PDB file of C-alpha atoms in Angstrom:
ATOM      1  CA  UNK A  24      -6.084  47.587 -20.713  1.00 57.00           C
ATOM      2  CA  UNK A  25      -4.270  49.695 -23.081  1.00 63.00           C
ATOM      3  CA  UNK A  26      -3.388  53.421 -22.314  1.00 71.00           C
ATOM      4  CA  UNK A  27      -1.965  56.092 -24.737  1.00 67.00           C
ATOM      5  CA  UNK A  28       0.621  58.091 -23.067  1.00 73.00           C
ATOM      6  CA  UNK A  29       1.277  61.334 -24.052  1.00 72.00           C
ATOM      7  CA  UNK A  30       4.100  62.008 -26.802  1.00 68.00           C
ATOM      8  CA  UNK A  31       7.460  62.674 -25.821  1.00 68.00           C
ATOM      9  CA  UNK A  32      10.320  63.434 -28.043  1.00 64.00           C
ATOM     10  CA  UNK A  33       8.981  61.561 -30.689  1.00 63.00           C
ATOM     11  CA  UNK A  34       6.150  61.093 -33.140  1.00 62.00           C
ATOM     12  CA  UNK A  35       4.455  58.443 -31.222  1.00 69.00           C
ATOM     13  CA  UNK A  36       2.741  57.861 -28.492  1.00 70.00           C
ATOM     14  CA  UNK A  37       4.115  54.944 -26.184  1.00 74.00           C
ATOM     15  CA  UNK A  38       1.262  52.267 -25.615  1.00 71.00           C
ATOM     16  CA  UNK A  39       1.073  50.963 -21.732  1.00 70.00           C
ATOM     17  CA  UNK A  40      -0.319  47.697 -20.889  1.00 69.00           C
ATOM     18  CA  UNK A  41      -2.132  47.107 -18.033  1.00 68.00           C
ATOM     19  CA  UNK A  42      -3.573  43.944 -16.654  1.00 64.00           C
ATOM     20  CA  UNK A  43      -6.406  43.993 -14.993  1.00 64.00           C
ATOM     21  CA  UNK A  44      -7.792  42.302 -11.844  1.00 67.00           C
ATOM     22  CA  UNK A  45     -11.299  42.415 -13.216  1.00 70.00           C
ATOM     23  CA  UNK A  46      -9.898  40.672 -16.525  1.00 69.00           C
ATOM     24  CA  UNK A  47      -7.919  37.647 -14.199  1.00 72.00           C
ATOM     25  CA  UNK A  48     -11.048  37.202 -12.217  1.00 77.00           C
ATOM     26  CA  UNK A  49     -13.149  36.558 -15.907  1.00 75.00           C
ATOM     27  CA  UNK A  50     -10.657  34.816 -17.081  1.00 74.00           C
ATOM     28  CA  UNK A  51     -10.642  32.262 -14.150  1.00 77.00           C
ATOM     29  CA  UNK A  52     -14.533  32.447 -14.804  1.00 78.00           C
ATOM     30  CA  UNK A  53     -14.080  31.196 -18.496  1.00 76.00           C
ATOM     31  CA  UNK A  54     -11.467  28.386 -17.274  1.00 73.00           C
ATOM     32  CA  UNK A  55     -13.659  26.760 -15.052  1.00 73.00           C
ATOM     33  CA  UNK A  56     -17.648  27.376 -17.033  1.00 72.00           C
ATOM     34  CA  UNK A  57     -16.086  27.277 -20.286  1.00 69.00           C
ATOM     35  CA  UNK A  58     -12.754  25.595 -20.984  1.00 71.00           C
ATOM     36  CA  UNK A  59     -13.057  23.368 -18.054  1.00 72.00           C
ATOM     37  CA  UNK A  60      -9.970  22.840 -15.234  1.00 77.00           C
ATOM     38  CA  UNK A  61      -7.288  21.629 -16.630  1.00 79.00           C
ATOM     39  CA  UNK A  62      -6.570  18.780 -14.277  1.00 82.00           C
ATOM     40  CA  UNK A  63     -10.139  17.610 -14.017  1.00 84.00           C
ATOM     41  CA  UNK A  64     -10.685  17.475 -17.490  1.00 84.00           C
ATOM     42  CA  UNK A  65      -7.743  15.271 -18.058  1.00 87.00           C
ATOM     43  CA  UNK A  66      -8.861  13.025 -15.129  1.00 88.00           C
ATOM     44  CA  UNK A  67     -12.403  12.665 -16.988  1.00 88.00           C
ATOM     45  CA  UNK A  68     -10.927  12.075 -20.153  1.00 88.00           C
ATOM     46  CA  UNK A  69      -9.024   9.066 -18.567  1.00 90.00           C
ATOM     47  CA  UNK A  70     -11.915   7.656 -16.893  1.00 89.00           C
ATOM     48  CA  UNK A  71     -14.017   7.675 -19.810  1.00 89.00           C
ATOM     49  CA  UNK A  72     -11.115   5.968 -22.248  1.00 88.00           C
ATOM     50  CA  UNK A  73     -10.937   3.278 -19.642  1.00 88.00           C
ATOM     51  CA  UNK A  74     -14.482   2.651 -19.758  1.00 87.00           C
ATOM     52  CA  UNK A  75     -14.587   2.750 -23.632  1.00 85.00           C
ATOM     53  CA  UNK A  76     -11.542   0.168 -23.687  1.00 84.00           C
ATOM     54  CA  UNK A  77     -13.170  -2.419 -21.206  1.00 83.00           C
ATOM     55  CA  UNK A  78     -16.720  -1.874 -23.818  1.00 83.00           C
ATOM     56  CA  UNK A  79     -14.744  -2.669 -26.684  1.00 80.00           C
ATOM     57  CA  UNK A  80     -12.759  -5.529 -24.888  1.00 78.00           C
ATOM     58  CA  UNK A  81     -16.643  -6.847 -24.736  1.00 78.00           C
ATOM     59  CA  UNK A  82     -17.929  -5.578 -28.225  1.00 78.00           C
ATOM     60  CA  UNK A  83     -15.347  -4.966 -30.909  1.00 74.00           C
ATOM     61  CA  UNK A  84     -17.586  -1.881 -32.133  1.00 80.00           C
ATOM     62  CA  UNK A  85     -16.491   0.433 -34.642  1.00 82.00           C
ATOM     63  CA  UNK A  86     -18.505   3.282 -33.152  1.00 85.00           C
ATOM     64  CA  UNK A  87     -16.951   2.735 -29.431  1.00 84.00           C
ATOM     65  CA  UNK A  88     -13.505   2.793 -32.241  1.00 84.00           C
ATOM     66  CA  UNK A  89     -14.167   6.339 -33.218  1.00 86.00           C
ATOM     67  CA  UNK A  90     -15.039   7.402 -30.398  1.00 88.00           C
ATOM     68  CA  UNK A  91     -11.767   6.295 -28.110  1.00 87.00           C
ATOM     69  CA  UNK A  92     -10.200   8.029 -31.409  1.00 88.00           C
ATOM     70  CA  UNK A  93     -11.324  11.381 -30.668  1.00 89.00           C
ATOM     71  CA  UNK A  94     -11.200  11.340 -27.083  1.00 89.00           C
ATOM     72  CA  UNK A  95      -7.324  10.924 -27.448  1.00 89.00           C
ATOM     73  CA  UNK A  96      -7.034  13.358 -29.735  1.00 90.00           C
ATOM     74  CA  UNK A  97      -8.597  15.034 -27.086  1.00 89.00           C
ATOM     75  CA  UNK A  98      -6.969  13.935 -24.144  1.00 89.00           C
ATOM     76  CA  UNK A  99      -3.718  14.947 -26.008  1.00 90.00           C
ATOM     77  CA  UNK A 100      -4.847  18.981 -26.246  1.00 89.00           C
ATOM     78  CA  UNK A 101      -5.514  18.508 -23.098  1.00 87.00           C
ATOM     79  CA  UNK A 102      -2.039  17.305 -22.004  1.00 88.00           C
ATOM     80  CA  UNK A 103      -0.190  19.969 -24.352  1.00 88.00           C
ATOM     81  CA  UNK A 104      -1.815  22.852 -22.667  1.00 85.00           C
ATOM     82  CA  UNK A 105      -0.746  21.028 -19.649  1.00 85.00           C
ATOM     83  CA  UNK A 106       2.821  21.140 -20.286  1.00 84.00           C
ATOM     84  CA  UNK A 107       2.380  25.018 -21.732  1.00 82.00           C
ATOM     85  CA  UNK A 108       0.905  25.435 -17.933  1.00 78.00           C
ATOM     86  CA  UNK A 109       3.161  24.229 -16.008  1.00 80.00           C
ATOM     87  CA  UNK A 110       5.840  25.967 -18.023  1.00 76.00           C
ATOM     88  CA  UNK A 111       4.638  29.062 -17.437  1.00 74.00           C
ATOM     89  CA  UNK A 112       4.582  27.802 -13.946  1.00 71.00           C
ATOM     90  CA  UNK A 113       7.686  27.259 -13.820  1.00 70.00           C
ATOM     91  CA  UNK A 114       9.122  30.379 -15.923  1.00 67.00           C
ATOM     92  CA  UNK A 115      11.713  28.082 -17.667  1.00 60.00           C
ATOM     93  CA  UNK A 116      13.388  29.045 -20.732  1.00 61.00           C
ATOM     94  CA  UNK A 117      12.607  25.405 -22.307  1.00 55.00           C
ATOM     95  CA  UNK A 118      15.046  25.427 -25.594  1.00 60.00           C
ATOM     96  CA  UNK A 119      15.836  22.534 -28.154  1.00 60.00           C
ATOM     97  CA  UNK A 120      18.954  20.987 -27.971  1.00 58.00           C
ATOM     98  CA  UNK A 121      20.002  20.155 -31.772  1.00 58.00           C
ATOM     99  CA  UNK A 122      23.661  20.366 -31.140  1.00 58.00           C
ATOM    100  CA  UNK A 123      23.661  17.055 -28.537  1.00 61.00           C
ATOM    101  CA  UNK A 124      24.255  14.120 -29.875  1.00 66.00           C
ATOM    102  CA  UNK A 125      21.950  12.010 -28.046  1.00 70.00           C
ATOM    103  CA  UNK A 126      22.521   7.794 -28.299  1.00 72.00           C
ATOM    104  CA  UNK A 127      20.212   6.327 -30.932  1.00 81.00           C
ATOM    105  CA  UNK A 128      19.480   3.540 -32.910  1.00 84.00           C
ATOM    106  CA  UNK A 129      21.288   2.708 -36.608  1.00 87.00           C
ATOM    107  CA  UNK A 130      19.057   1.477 -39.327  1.00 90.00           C
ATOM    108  CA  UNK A 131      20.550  -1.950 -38.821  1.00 92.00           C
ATOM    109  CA  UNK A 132      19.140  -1.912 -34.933  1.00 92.00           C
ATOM    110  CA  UNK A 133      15.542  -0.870 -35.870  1.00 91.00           C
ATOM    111  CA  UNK A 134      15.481  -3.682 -38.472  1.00 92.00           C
ATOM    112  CA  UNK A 135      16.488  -5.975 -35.979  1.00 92.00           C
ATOM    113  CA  UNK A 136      13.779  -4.613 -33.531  1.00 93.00           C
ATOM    114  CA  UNK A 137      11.084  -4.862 -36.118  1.00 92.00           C
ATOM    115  CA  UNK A 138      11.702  -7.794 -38.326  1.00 94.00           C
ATOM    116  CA  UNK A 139       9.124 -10.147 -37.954  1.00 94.00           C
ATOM    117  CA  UNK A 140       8.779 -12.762 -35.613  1.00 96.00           C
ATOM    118  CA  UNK A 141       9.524 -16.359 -36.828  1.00 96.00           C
ATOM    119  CA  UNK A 142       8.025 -19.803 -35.686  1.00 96.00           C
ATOM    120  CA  UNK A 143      12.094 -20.631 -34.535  1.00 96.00           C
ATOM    121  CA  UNK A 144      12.358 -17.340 -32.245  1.00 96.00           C
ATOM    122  CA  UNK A 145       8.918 -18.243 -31.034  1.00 97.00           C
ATOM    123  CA  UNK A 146       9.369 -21.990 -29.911  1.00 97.00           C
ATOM    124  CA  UNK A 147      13.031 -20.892 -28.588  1.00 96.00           C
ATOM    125  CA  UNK A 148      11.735 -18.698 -26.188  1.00 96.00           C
ATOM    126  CA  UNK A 149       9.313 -20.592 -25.103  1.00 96.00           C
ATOM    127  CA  UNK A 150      11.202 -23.915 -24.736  1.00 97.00           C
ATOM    128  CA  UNK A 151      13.422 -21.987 -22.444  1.00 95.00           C
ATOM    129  CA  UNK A 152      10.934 -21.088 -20.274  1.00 95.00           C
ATOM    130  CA  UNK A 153      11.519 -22.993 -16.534  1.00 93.00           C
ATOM    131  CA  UNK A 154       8.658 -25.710 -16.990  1.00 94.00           C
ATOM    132  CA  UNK A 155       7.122 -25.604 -13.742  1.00 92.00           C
ATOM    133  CA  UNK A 156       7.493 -21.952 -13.032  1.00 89.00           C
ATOM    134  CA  UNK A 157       4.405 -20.489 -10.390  1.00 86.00           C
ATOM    135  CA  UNK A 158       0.836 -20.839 -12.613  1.00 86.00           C
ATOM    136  CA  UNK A 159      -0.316 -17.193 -14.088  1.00 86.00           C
ATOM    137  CA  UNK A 160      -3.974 -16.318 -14.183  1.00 82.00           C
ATOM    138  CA  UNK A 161      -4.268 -18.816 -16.904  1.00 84.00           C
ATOM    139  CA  UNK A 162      -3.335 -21.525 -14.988  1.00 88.00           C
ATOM    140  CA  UNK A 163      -1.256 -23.402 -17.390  1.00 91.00           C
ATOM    141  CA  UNK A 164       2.426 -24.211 -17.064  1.00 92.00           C
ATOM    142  CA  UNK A 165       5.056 -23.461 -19.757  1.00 94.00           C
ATOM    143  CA  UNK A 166       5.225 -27.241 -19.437  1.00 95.00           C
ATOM    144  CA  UNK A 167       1.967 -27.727 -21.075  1.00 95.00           C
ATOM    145  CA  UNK A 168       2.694 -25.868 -24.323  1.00 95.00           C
ATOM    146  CA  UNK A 169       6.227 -26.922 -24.396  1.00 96.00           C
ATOM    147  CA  UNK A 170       4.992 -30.906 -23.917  1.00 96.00           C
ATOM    148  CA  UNK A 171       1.946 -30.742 -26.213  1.00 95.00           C
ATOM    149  CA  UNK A 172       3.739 -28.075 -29.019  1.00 96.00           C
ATOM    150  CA  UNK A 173       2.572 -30.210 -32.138  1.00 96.00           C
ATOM    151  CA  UNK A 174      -0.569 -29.876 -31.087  1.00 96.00           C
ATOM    152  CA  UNK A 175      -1.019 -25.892 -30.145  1.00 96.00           C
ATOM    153  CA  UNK A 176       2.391 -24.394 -31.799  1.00 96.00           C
ATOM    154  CA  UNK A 177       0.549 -23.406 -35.015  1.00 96.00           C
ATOM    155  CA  UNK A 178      -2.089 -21.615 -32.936  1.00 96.00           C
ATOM    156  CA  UNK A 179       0.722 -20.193 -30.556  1.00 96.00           C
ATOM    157  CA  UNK A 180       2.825 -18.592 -33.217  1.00 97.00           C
ATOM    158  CA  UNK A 181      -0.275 -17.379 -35.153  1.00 96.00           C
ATOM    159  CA  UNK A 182      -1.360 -15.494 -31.943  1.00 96.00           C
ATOM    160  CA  UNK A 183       1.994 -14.241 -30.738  1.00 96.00           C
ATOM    161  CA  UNK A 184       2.823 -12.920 -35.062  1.00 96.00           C
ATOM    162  CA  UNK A 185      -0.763 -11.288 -34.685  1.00 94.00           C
ATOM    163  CA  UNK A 186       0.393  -9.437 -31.027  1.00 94.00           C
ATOM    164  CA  UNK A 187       3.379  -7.863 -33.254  1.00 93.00           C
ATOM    165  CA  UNK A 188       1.479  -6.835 -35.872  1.00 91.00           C
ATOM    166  CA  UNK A 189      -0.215  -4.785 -33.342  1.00 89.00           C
ATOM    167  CA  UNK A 190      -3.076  -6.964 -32.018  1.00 89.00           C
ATOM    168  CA  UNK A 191      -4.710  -6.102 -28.661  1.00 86.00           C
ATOM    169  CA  UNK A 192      -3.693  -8.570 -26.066  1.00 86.00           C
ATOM    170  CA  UNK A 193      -7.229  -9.828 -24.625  1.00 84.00           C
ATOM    171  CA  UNK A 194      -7.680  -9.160 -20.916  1.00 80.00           C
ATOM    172  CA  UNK A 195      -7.681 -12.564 -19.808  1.00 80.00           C
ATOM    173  CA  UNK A 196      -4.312 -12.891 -21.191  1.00 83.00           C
ATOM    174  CA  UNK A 197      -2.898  -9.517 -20.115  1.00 83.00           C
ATOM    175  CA  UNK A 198      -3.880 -10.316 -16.070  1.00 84.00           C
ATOM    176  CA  UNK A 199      -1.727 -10.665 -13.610  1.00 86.00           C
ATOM    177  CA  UNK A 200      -1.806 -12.389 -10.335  1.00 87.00           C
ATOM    178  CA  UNK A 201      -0.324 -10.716  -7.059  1.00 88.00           C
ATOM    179  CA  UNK A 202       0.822 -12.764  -4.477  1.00 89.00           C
ATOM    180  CA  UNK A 203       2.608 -11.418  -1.498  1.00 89.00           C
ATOM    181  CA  UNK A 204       5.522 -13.891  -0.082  1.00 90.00           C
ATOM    182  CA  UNK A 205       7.035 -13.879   3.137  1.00 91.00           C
ATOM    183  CA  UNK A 206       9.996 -12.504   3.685  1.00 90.00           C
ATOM    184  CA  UNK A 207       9.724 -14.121   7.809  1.00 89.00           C
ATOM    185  CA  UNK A 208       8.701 -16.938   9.230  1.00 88.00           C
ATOM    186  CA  UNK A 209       5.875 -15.491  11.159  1.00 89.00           C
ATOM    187  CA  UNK A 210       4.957 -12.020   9.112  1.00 88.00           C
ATOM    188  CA  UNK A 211       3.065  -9.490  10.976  1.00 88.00           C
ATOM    189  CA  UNK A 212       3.428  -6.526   8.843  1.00 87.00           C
ATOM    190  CA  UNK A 213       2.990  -5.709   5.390  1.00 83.00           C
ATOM    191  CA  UNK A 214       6.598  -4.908   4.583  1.00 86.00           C
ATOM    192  CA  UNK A 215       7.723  -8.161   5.910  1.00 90.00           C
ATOM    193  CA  UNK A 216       5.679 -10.044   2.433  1.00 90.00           C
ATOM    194  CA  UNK A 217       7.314  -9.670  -0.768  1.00 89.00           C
ATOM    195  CA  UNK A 218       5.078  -8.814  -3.816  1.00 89.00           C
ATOM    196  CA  UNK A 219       5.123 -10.354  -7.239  1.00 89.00           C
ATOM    197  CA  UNK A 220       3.327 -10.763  -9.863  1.00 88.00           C
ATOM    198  CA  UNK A 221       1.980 -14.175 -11.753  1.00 90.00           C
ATOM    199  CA  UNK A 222       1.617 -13.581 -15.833  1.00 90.00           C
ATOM    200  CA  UNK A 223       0.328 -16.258 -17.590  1.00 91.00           C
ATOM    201  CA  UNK A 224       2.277 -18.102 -19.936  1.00 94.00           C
ATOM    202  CA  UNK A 225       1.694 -16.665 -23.339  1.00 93.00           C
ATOM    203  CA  UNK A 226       1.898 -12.982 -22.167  1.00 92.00           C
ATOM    204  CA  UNK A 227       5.697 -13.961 -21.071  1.00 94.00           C
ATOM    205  CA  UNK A 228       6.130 -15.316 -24.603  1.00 95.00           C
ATOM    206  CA  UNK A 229       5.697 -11.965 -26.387  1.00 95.00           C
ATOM    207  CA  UNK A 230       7.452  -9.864 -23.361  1.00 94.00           C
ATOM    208  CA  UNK A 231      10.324 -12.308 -23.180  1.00 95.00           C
ATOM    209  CA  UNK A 232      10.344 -11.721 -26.964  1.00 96.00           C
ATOM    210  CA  UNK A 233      10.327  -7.939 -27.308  1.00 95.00           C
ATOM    211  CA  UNK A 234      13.334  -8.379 -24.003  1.00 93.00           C
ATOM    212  CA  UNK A 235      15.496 -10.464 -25.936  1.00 94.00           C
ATOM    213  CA  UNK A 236      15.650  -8.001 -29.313  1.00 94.00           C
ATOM    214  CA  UNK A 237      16.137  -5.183 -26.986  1.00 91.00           C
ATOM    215  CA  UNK A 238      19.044  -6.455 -24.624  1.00 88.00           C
ATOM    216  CA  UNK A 239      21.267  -6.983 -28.154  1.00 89.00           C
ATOM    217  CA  UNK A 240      21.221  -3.038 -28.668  1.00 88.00           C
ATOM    218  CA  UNK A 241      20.990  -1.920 -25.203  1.00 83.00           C
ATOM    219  CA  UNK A 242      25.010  -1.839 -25.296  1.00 80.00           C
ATOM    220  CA  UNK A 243      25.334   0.680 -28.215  1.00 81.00           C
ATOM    221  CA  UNK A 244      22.264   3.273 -26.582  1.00 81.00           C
ATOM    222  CA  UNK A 245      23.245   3.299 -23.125  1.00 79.00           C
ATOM    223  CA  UNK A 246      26.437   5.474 -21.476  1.00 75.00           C
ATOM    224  CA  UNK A 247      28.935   3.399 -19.985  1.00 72.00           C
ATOM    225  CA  UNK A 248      27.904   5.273 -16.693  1.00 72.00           C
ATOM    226  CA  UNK A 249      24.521   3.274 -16.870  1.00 73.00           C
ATOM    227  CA  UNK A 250      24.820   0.030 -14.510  1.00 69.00           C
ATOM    228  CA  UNK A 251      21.203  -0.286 -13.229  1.00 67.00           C
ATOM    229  CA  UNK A 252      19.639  -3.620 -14.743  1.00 64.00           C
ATOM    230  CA  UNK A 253      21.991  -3.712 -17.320  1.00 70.00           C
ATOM    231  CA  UNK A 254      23.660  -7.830 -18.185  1.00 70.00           C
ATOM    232  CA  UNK A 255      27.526  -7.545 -17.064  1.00 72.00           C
ATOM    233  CA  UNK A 256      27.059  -4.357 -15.547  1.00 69.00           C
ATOM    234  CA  UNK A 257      27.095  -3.848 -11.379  1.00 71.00           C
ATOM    235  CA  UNK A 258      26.095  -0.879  -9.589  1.00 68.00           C
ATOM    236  CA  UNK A 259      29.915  -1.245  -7.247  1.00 70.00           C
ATOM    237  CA  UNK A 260      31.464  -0.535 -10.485  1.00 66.00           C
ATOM    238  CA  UNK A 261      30.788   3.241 -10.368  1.00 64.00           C
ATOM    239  CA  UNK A 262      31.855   3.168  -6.355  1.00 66.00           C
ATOM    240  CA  UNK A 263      35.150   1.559  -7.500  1.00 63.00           C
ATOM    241  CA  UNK A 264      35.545   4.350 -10.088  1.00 56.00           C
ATOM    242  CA  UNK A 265      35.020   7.337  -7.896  1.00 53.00           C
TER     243      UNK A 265
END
């Protein structure tokens, strides 16, 4: 509510703004009949892109296409007045930060990174593979492709050169099996198995891939700090330097 207060010194009259419970209580009204809860209208969104990406694992259709389109669009409002929520929340003074140089890539990196795959990087990769590693939900070996490659290679390399160009990996492909080992002899309890998971052969190929571009640059993006899961690197050697 806006009140006119009475004039003072000057010419004008000072404005005072109230806010009113009356207005919070509509307002909450409009959020949930109108706008919709925040939270549970991101949680719909998701549910329904998952079920329009397993229908157009099955169909291919352009309509289902659109659709999963606009629904990210969507989902992404969504998410930005998120973020504008909880920073309010939160009653942080979030600023830019031009004048940090943060690590990135030169244009010599990013070529590396995207340059297209090659028959050669393909069947290198894969001929490294351990033969008669545990079988993914495939249930081939590496050994197979690696012992019948004049026969499939063609068909390999077309499929993993389509993957980069940004072909959808097909379900069956992009499964994983989870098996829990034992960690004891006799296990009784749940944290006594260790969990992995079983890809199948040709989803390793394109992640082993992408794993080998990135570990060349890794070196020139990370801080020297930065141990964790890096080649060379140990976690002790930070100890040792404090």
């Amino acid at each position: 509510m806006v009140t006119h207060l009475s004039r003072l010194k000057s010419d004008h009259r000072p404005l005072k703004l109230s806010l009113l419970s009356e207005f919070i209580d509509l307002v909450k009204i409009w959020n949930k009949e109108v706008y919709g809860h925040i939270f549970t209208r991101k949680q719909l969104l998701t549910r329904k892109l998952e079920h329009i990406e397993f229908e157009r694992d099955r169909t291919n259709s352009e309509f289902l296409k659109q659709i999963e389109m606009d629904m990210r669009e969507e989902l992404e409002n969504v998410l930005h007045h998120k973020e504008i929520l909880w920073r309010q929340k939160t009653r942080c003074d979030w600023r830019d930060f031009p004048s940090i140089a943060f690590p990135c890539l030169k244009d010599e990196d990013l070529n590396f990174l995207n340059r297209p795959v090659s028959n050669e990087e393909i069947k290198v990769v894969l001929f490294y593979m351990a033969p008669l590693k545990a079988l993914g939900s495939d249930g081939f070996h590496a050994l197979f492709y690696q012992s019948q490659w004049d026969h499939v290679g063609t068909s390999v390399c077309t499929w993993v050169k389509e993957v980069f160009k940004g072909k959808n990996i097909d379900s069956d492909l992009n499964n994983s099996l989870i098996v829990l080992i034992p960690q004891t002899q006799s296990p009784m309890q749940f944290s006594q198995f260790w969990p992995t998971s079983l890809c199948s052969v040709i989803y390793k190929l394109v992640m082993k891939i992408i794993a080998n571009r990135v570990k060349v640059v890794f070196p020139r993006i990370l801080a020297p700090d930065q141990v964790g899961f890096v080649v060379g690197r140990n976690i002790i050697d930070n100890i040792i330097i404090a």
